[in-house]
Short mmCIF file of C-alpha atoms in Angstrom, two decimals:
data_model
loop_
_atom_site.label_atom_id
_atom_site.label_comp_id
_atom_site.label_asym_id
_atom_site.label_seq_id
_atom_site.Cartn_x
_atom_site.Cartn_y
_atom_site.Cartn_z
CA UNK A 239 13.11 -4.48 -16.03
CA UNK A 240 9.98 -2.46 -17.09
CA UNK A 241 9.96 1.19 -18.41
CA UNK A 242 8.79 3.63 -15.44
CA UNK A 243 5.62 5.28 -16.70
CA UNK A 244 5.36 9.09 -17.10
CA UNK A 245 3.73 11.08 -14.38
CA UNK A 246 1.53 13.49 -16.25
CA UNK A 247 1.84 13.08 -19.26
CA UNK A 248 -0.60 15.87 -20.28
CA UNK A 249 0.94 18.90 -22.23
CA UNK A 250 -0.42 22.50 -21.75
CA UNK A 251 -2.55 23.90 -25.45
CA UNK A 252 -2.35 27.12 -26.02
CA UNK A 253 -6.18 26.84 -27.07
CA UNK A 254 -7.27 24.73 -24.13
CA UNK A 255 -6.93 25.76 -20.50
CA UNK A 256 -5.81 23.21 -18.08
CA UNK A 257 -7.43 23.55 -14.57
CA UNK A 258 -5.09 21.94 -11.86
CA UNK A 259 -6.29 21.37 -8.29
CA UNK A 260 -4.28 21.57 -5.19
CA UNK A 261 -5.32 19.74 -2.32
CA UNK A 262 -4.03 19.47 1.44
CA UNK A 263 -5.22 16.61 3.52
CA UNK A 264 -5.94 18.00 7.79
CA UNK A 265 -3.57 16.10 10.46
CA UNK A 266 -2.73 18.15 12.77
CA UNK A 267 1.38 18.95 13.25
CA UNK A 268 1.23 16.51 10.51
CA UNK A 269 0.98 19.49 8.76
CA UNK A 270 4.55 20.17 7.96
CA UNK A 271 4.88 17.11 5.73
CA UNK A 272 2.67 18.28 2.78
CA UNK A 273 5.00 21.91 3.81
CA UNK A 274 8.59 20.28 2.62
CA UNK A 275 6.19 18.87 -0.54
CA UNK A 276 4.55 22.26 -0.92
CA UNK A 277 8.41 23.82 -0.64
CA UNK A 278 10.24 21.28 -2.89
CA UNK A 279 7.80 22.48 -5.33
CA UNK A 280 7.95 25.36 -5.29
CA UNK A 281 11.89 25.65 -5.36
CA UNK A 282 11.05 24.01 -8.25
CA UNK A 283 8.95 26.29 -10.35
CA UNK A 284 11.60 29.35 -9.02
CA UNK A 285 14.09 27.73 -11.12
CA UNK A 286 11.86 27.79 -14.11
CA UNK A 287 9.97 31.23 -13.44
CA UNK A 288 12.40 33.13 -10.95
CA UNK A 289 12.25 34.27 -6.99
CA UNK A 290 9.26 35.23 -7.12
CA UNK A 291 6.95 32.27 -8.24
CA UNK A 292 4.44 31.38 -5.53
CA UNK A 293 2.17 28.43 -6.05
CA UNK A 294 -0.91 30.19 -6.00
CA UNK A 295 0.44 31.72 -9.06
CA UNK A 296 -0.39 27.90 -10.41
CA UNK A 297 -3.21 26.67 -9.36
CA UNK A 298 -6.99 27.47 -10.57
CA UNK A 299 -8.23 26.37 -6.99
CA UNK A 300 -6.38 24.94 -3.80
CA UNK A 301 -8.49 23.21 -1.01
CA UNK A 302 -7.27 22.14 2.22
CA UNK A 303 -8.96 20.72 5.33
CA UNK A 304 -7.95 21.86 9.24
CA UNK A 305 -4.26 22.09 9.40
CA UNK A 306 -4.17 21.60 5.80
CA UNK A 307 -7.02 25.03 5.35
CA UNK A 308 -4.26 26.97 7.23
CA UNK A 309 -1.88 26.17 4.63
CA UNK A 310 -4.64 26.81 1.52
CA UNK A 311 -4.80 30.70 3.80
CA UNK A 312 -0.97 30.91 4.13
CA UNK A 313 -0.24 30.39 0.23
CA UNK A 314 -3.34 32.69 -0.69
CA UNK A 315 -4.01 35.17 1.26
CA UNK A 316 -2.02 38.64 0.37
CA UNK A 317 0.42 40.52 1.41
CA UNK A 318 0.38 45.12 0.62
CA UNK A 319 1.81 44.23 -2.38
CA UNK A 320 -0.81 41.61 -3.57
CA UNK A 321 1.81 38.75 -2.94
CA UNK A 322 1.41 35.94 -0.81
CA UNK A 323 1.87 36.69 2.83
CA UNK A 324 4.00 32.89 2.93
CA UNK A 325 5.99 31.59 0.63
CA UNK A 326 6.06 27.47 0.40
CA UNK A 327 9.18 27.41 2.30
CA UNK A 328 7.85 29.29 5.47
CA UNK A 329 5.46 26.95 6.29
CA UNK A 330 8.22 24.38 8.21
CA UNK A 331 9.73 26.96 10.39
CA UNK A 332 5.99 28.19 11.49
CA UNK A 333 4.68 24.80 12.55
CA UNK A 334 8.44 24.53 14.39
CA UNK A 335 7.72 27.73 16.46
CA UNK A 336 4.08 27.38 16.93
CA UNK A 337 2.97 24.09 17.33
CA UNK A 338 4.87 23.79 20.74
CA UNK A 339 2.97 26.32 21.49
CA UNK A 340 -0.51 25.68 20.30
CA UNK A 341 -0.41 22.24 21.62
CA UNK A 342 1.72 22.21 25.01
CA UNK A 343 3.33 19.30 26.17
CA UNK A 344 3.13 18.86 29.91
CA UNK A 345 6.56 16.92 30.70
CA UNK A 346 5.02 16.05 33.97
CA UNK A 347 3.09 12.41 33.52
CA UNK A 348 0.81 13.26 36.71
CA UNK A 349 -0.10 16.61 35.17
CA UNK A 350 -0.74 15.44 31.76
CA UNK A 351 -2.83 12.45 33.13
CA UNK A 352 -5.19 15.12 34.88
CA UNK A 353 -5.96 17.06 32.39
CA UNK A 354 -6.62 14.33 29.74
CA UNK A 355 -8.77 13.28 32.42
CA UNK A 356 -10.46 16.31 33.11
CA UNK A 357 -10.53 17.06 28.92
CA UNK A 358 -13.40 14.53 28.89
CA UNK A 359 -15.91 16.27 31.19
CA UNK A 360 -14.78 19.75 30.88
CA UNK A 361 -13.04 21.05 27.83
CA UNK A 362 -10.55 20.18 24.82
CA UNK A 363 -7.10 19.45 25.45
CA UNK A 364 -5.69 22.52 24.67
CA UNK A 365 -7.02 26.18 24.96
CA UNK A 366 -6.63 27.44 21.47
CA UNK A 367 -5.15 30.53 22.11
CA UNK A 368 -2.24 30.46 20.64
CA UNK A 369 -3.75 29.69 17.54
CA UNK A 370 -6.11 31.87 17.39
CA UNK A 371 -3.83 34.75 18.42
CA UNK A 372 -0.99 33.79 15.40
CA UNK A 373 -3.63 32.81 13.40
CA UNK A 374 -5.76 36.18 13.38
CA UNK A 375 -1.77 38.00 13.11
CA UNK A 376 -0.73 36.50 10.06
CA UNK A 377 -3.93 36.44 8.07
CA UNK A 378 -5.36 40.03 9.46
CA UNK A 379 -8.15 41.24 7.84
CA UNK A 380 -8.36 39.32 4.57
CA UNK A 381 -11.36 37.82 3.97
CA UNK A 382 -12.55 34.68 2.00
CA UNK A 383 -13.44 36.17 -1.48
CA UNK A 384 -9.66 38.17 -0.77
CA UNK A 385 -7.34 35.50 -1.69
CA UNK A 386 -4.86 35.01 -4.54
CA UNK A 387 -6.54 32.20 -6.49
CA UNK A 388 -9.67 30.12 -5.43
CA UNK A 389 -9.61 28.20 -1.96
CA UNK A 390 -12.35 25.54 -0.72
CA UNK A 391 -12.14 24.91 2.72
CA UNK A 392 -14.51 22.30 4.55
CA UNK A 393 -15.54 23.08 8.01
CA UNK A 394 -19.02 21.86 10.18
CA UNK A 395 -21.12 23.53 11.56
CA UNK A 396 -22.69 21.73 15.45
CA UNK A 397 -25.54 24.49 15.25
CA UNK A 398 -26.71 23.77 12.30
CA UNK A 399 -25.71 19.93 11.88
CA UNK A 400 -24.14 19.87 9.05
CA UNK A 401 -20.85 20.51 6.80
CA UNK A 402 -20.02 24.21 5.52
CA UNK A 403 -17.73 24.33 2.84
CA UNK A 404 -16.16 27.84 2.21
CA UNK A 405 -15.69 28.76 -1.22
CA UNK A 406 -14.77 31.19 -3.35
CA UNK A 407 -16.81 30.16 -5.82
CA UNK A 408 -19.92 29.71 -3.59
CA UNK A 409 -18.77 33.15 -1.76
CA UNK A 410 -19.94 34.89 -4.86
CA UNK A 411 -23.58 33.83 -4.58
CA UNK A 412 -23.82 33.86 -0.65
CA UNK A 413 -21.81 36.66 0.87
CA UNK A 414 -22.49 35.34 4.08
CA UNK A 415 -19.86 33.20 3.88
CA UNK A 416 -17.73 36.16 3.44
CA UNK A 417 -16.03 35.19 6.50
CA UNK A 418 -12.13 36.74 7.54
CA UNK A 419 -9.96 33.69 6.48
CA UNK A 420 -7.99 33.50 10.05
CA UNK A 421 -12.31 32.72 11.13
CA UNK A 422 -12.62 30.05 8.68
CA UNK A 423 -8.87 28.43 9.43
CA UNK A 424 -9.56 28.48 12.81
CA UNK A 425 -12.83 26.90 12.69
CA UNK A 426 -11.77 24.04 10.13
CA UNK A 427 -8.68 23.50 12.60
CA UNK A 428 -11.10 22.79 15.56
CA UNK A 429 -10.68 18.68 16.18
CA UNK A 430 -12.97 17.76 18.65
CA UNK A 431 -11.36 17.13 22.10
CA UNK A 432 -8.15 19.09 21.06
CA UNK A 433 -9.37 21.98 20.24
CA UNK A 434 -12.82 24.48 21.11
CA UNK A 435 -15.37 24.93 18.37
CA UNK A 436 -15.16 28.41 16.97
CA UNK A 437 -18.10 30.75 16.83
CA UNK A 438 -18.02 34.33 14.52
CA UNK A 439 -20.25 36.03 12.63
CA UNK A 440 -20.79 37.60 8.89
CA UNK A 441 -22.81 40.89 8.27
CA UNK A 442 -24.08 41.32 4.07
CA UNK A 443 -24.12 44.58 2.38
CA UNK A 444 -27.48 44.98 4.32
CA UNK A 445 -25.98 44.52 7.57
CA UNK A 446 -28.05 41.02 8.41
CA UNK A 447 -25.86 38.68 10.55
CA UNK A 448 -25.25 35.15 9.90
CA UNK A 449 -23.89 33.11 12.85
CA UNK A 450 -21.41 30.02 12.77
CA UNK A 451 -20.62 27.56 15.52
CA UNK A 452 -17.82 25.40 13.38
CA UNK A 453 -14.91 22.59 14.57
CA UNK A 454 -12.57 20.64 12.35
CA UNK A 455 -13.53 20.37 8.63
CA UNK A 456 -12.03 16.62 9.24
CA UNK A 457 -15.64 15.30 10.38
CA UNK A 458 -16.69 16.05 6.99
CA UNK A 459 -13.72 15.40 4.76
CA UNK A 460 -10.25 15.38 6.12
CA UNK A 461 -9.08 15.19 2.32
CA UNK A 462 -10.98 17.76 0.58
CA UNK A 463 -10.13 16.60 -3.45
CA UNK A 464 -13.47 15.64 -4.05
CA UNK A 465 -14.72 18.65 -2.61
CA UNK A 466 -12.67 21.30 -4.50
CA UNK A 467 -13.66 18.90 -7.92
CA UNK A 468 -16.88 19.10 -6.99
CA UNK A 469 -16.90 22.65 -6.18
CA UNK A 470 -15.27 23.02 -9.75
CA UNK A 471 -18.13 21.12 -11.12
CA UNK A 472 -21.05 23.68 -9.34
CA UNK A 473 -18.77 26.51 -10.91
CA UNK A 474 -19.15 24.65 -14.77
CA UNK A 475 -15.15 24.94 -14.56
CA UNK A 476 -14.72 21.03 -14.46
CA UNK A 477 -13.59 19.71 -18.03
CA UNK A 478 -16.76 17.13 -19.44
CA UNK A 479 -16.40 13.97 -20.57
CA UNK A 480 -14.59 13.68 -23.74
CA UNK A 481 -11.86 16.42 -22.31
CA UNK A 482 -11.40 14.90 -19.15
CA UNK A 483 -7.37 14.73 -19.88
CA UNK A 484 -7.81 18.35 -19.53
CA UNK A 485 -7.32 18.77 -15.80
CA UNK A 486 -4.38 17.29 -13.40
CA UNK A 487 -4.75 17.30 -9.72
CA UNK A 488 -1.87 17.23 -6.97
CA UNK A 489 -2.98 15.34 -3.29
CA UNK A 490 -1.14 16.48 -0.58
CA UNK A 491 -1.67 13.67 2.60
CA UNK A 492 -0.12 14.69 6.17
CA UNK A 493 0.40 10.91 6.78
CA UNK A 494 -1.28 7.85 8.67
CA UNK A 495 -0.37 5.01 10.82
CA UNK A 496 1.40 2.21 9.25
CA UNK A 497 -1.74 -0.33 8.81
CA UNK A 498 -1.30 -3.13 11.03
CA UNK A 499 -3.75 -3.86 14.24
CA UNK A 500 -4.99 -0.79 16.23
CA UNK A 501 -8.11 -1.72 17.87
CA UNK A 502 -10.31 -4.94 17.59
CA UNK A 503 -14.32 -6.24 17.86
CA UNK A 504 -13.45 -8.10 21.44
CA UNK A 505 -11.58 -4.81 22.86
CA UNK A 506 -13.95 -2.10 21.38
CA UNK A 507 -16.95 -4.21 22.76
CA UNK A 508 -15.43 -3.57 26.02
CA UNK A 509 -15.51 0.49 25.26
CA UNK A 510 -17.63 2.86 26.86
CA UNK A 511 -17.81 6.70 26.25
CA UNK A 512 -14.78 6.72 27.83
CA UNK A 513 -12.97 3.42 26.00
CA UNK A 514 -13.84 5.61 22.33
CA UNK A 515 -12.85 9.03 23.53
CA UNK A 516 -9.22 7.77 25.32
CA UNK A 517 -8.00 4.42 24.34
CA UNK A 518 -4.52 3.54 23.71
CA UNK A 519 -3.76 7.19 24.11
CA UNK A 520 -5.60 9.08 21.43
CA UNK A 521 -9.37 8.96 20.70
CA UNK A 522 -10.40 5.92 18.81
CA UNK A 523 -13.57 8.07 17.73
CA UNK A 524 -12.08 10.51 16.25
CA UNK A 525 -8.88 8.08 14.75
CA UNK A 526 -11.77 6.28 12.97
CA UNK A 527 -13.89 9.19 11.71
CA UNK A 528 -10.64 11.09 10.24
CA UNK A 529 -9.42 8.01 8.42
CA UNK A 530 -12.58 6.64 7.11
CA UNK A 531 -13.24 9.66 5.56
CA UNK A 532 -9.63 9.99 4.05
CA UNK A 533 -10.11 6.48 2.67
CA UNK A 534 -13.66 7.06 1.15
CA UNK A 535 -12.16 10.29 -0.44
CA UNK A 536 -9.48 7.86 -1.60
CA UNK A 537 -10.95 5.19 -3.34
CA UNK A 538 -14.15 7.45 -4.69
CA UNK A 539 -11.25 10.19 -6.75
CA UNK A 540 -9.27 6.98 -7.73
CA UNK A 541 -12.27 4.94 -9.25
CA UNK A 542 -13.26 8.17 -11.16
CA UNK A 543 -9.90 9.02 -12.46
CA UNK A 544 -9.95 5.47 -13.82
CA UNK A 545 -12.72 5.78 -15.15
CA UNK A 546 -11.81 9.38 -17.10
CA UNK A 547 -8.89 7.70 -17.81
CA UNK A 548 -6.99 10.28 -16.14
CA UNK A 549 -5.27 8.42 -13.87
CA UNK A 550 -1.29 9.49 -14.63
CA UNK A 551 -3.15 13.54 -14.16
CA UNK A 552 -3.82 12.72 -10.48
CA UNK A 553 -0.71 12.38 -8.24
CA UNK A 554 -1.30 11.09 -4.37
CA UNK A 555 1.41 11.80 -1.97
CA UNK A 556 1.20 9.59 1.35
CA UNK A 557 2.82 8.39 3.80
CA UNK A 558 0.87 5.05 5.34
CA UNK A 559 3.40 4.12 7.14
CA UNK A 560 3.90 6.22 10.25
CA UNK A 561 4.44 5.09 13.87
CA UNK A 562 1.74 5.53 16.08
CA UNK A 563 3.65 8.55 17.88
CA UNK A 564 4.78 10.04 14.52
CA UNK A 565 0.96 9.51 13.54
CA UNK A 566 -0.20 11.52 15.95
CA UNK A 567 -2.10 15.16 15.78
CA UNK A 568 -0.54 17.33 18.78
CA UNK A 569 3.21 15.51 19.80
CA UNK A 570 4.55 18.39 19.77
CA UNK A 571 7.89 17.43 21.10
CA UNK A 572 11.35 18.69 19.80
CA UNK A 573 11.95 14.60 18.42
CA UNK A 574 8.27 14.06 16.72
CA UNK A 575 8.67 17.83 14.73
CA UNK A 576 12.20 16.52 13.76
CA UNK A 577 11.10 13.42 13.38
CA UNK A 578 8.14 15.28 10.86
CA UNK A 579 10.30 16.92 8.93
CA UNK A 580 12.38 13.46 8.02
CA UNK A 581 9.33 11.87 7.07
CA UNK A 582 8.35 15.22 4.63
CA UNK A 583 12.36 14.43 3.18
CA UNK A 584 12.20 11.10 2.84
CA UNK A 585 8.65 11.04 1.24
CA UNK A 586 10.24 13.09 -1.91
CA UNK A 587 12.58 9.88 -2.54
CA UNK A 588 9.92 7.25 -2.25
CA UNK A 589 8.55 5.87 -5.03
CA UNK A 590 4.79 7.56 -6.93
CA UNK A 591 2.57 5.06 -5.20
CA UNK A 592 -0.96 4.17 -6.01
CA UNK A 593 -4.01 3.36 -3.52
CA UNK A 594 -4.66 0.07 -4.17
CA UNK A 595 -8.30 0.04 -4.00
CA UNK A 596 -8.72 -3.67 -2.48
CA UNK A 597 -6.36 -3.45 0.58
CA UNK A 598 -6.57 0.53 0.69
CA UNK A 599 -2.83 0.89 1.01
CA UNK A 600 -0.77 3.22 -1.88
CA UNK A 601 1.78 0.71 -3.77
CA UNK A 602 4.69 1.51 -6.45
CA UNK A 603 3.63 2.37 -9.59
CA UNK A 604 6.00 1.60 -11.74
CA UNK A 605 6.85 5.87 -12.33
CA UNK A 606 9.46 7.17 -10.25
CA UNK A 607 9.62 8.64 -7.36
CA UNK A 608 7.84 12.05 -5.92
CA UNK A 609 10.58 13.80 -6.41
CA UNK A 610 10.82 13.59 -10.14
CA UNK A 611 6.94 13.50 -10.70
CA UNK A 612 7.15 16.98 -8.82
CA UNK A 613 9.64 18.19 -11.26
CA UNK A 614 7.52 17.00 -14.21
CA UNK A 615 4.85 18.52 -12.63
CA UNK A 616 7.04 21.96 -11.98
CA UNK A 617 7.33 21.80 -15.57
CA UNK A 618 3.88 21.60 -17.13
CA UNK A 619 2.49 24.41 -14.44
CA UNK A 620 4.87 26.68 -15.83
CA UNK A 621 3.97 26.53 -19.71
CA UNK A 622 0.33 26.07 -18.60
CA UNK A 623 1.23 29.88 -17.04
CA UNK A 624 3.12 31.26 -19.97
CA UNK A 625 0.11 30.08 -21.87
CA UNK A 626 -2.73 31.36 -19.56
CA UNK A 627 -0.47 35.00 -19.82
CA UNK A 628 -0.31 34.78 -23.27
CA UNK A 629 -4.25 33.91 -23.59
CA UNK A 630 -5.17 36.93 -21.03
CA UNK A 631 -2.74 39.40 -23.30
CA UNK A 632 -4.83 38.63 -26.29
CA UNK A 633 -7.97 38.83 -24.58
CA UNK A 634 -7.05 42.59 -23.83
CA UNK A 635 -5.67 43.29 -26.96
CA UNK A 636 -8.19 45.84 -28.49
#
């Protein structure tokens, strides 16, 4: 039996900074899954650096789409002591407590069907009021430029009909992007047919108003890893060819349904607008767009890392074997939420996997399991932080 290869063979160096990227996919209630992964990583960092260690202390940039954008904001928004409002261990209970109120379930089948029909012509399935309230309460008046590390959160503006990236890098040159973090999170989570689009405004120093009409960033990039790297490149922070081993990426998925025949051309040929929006108890149109985005990013990133010979410095943790019910973005029943917790816990024990670019299926890579990979990652992040602190001390010395 072959000896497992090493995940993250890179070692921090005093004279060269290691650029670290955390990316979190969209997926509604499935945000529980990366929450559990991050809780494990942060607990390992705390073993090395003390109980006050937080994810935001270790990553140059944290990117998130939709529910991933909310997690990114929770991890990076400062409290009064200028420390993260949430620890990673708080993410799971937050979802368990609030998802049933954000995605209220109708136990009466007649009421459920009536609401589904009405949502086709009148309004989204959920009013978003609890989401707006709890996000505003948790993030308060924090603005994009105030996060404790750089964040990148994709959205889509339906008035301008193009993607808008709320980025710590972009806001330095475009103050009109310095929105309330709560507005950005509500906007990037506004999945079409599920939650209403979000309108908000910003003002620059001269008082000029900019309007935003935002929906789910997942229509642009449900996996924001590539956007995060592009933002680093635009900011001239991404290592150039020849120094490509000086960065590492942790990309966390929220799970997808097991690859099997979900729809087929013969069936879809009979669909009109309603069929594309409601067949199989979900929205095939939303499913297709979100999954296509994830597959394209996975493919491009995997190819890019191979070209840069940095494949082992990129860890994608994803479960693509979920059942249809567990893969739902809004099935906030106690049973399904418990199943999602189990998916996250089981994922830690699963082998490190790489994307097969031909089958678009994740396959074991003979690199141990995800738990061991995260322990190794925590060691690297801890060493790099100590080196950064040393470099900062050197720069501050007279």
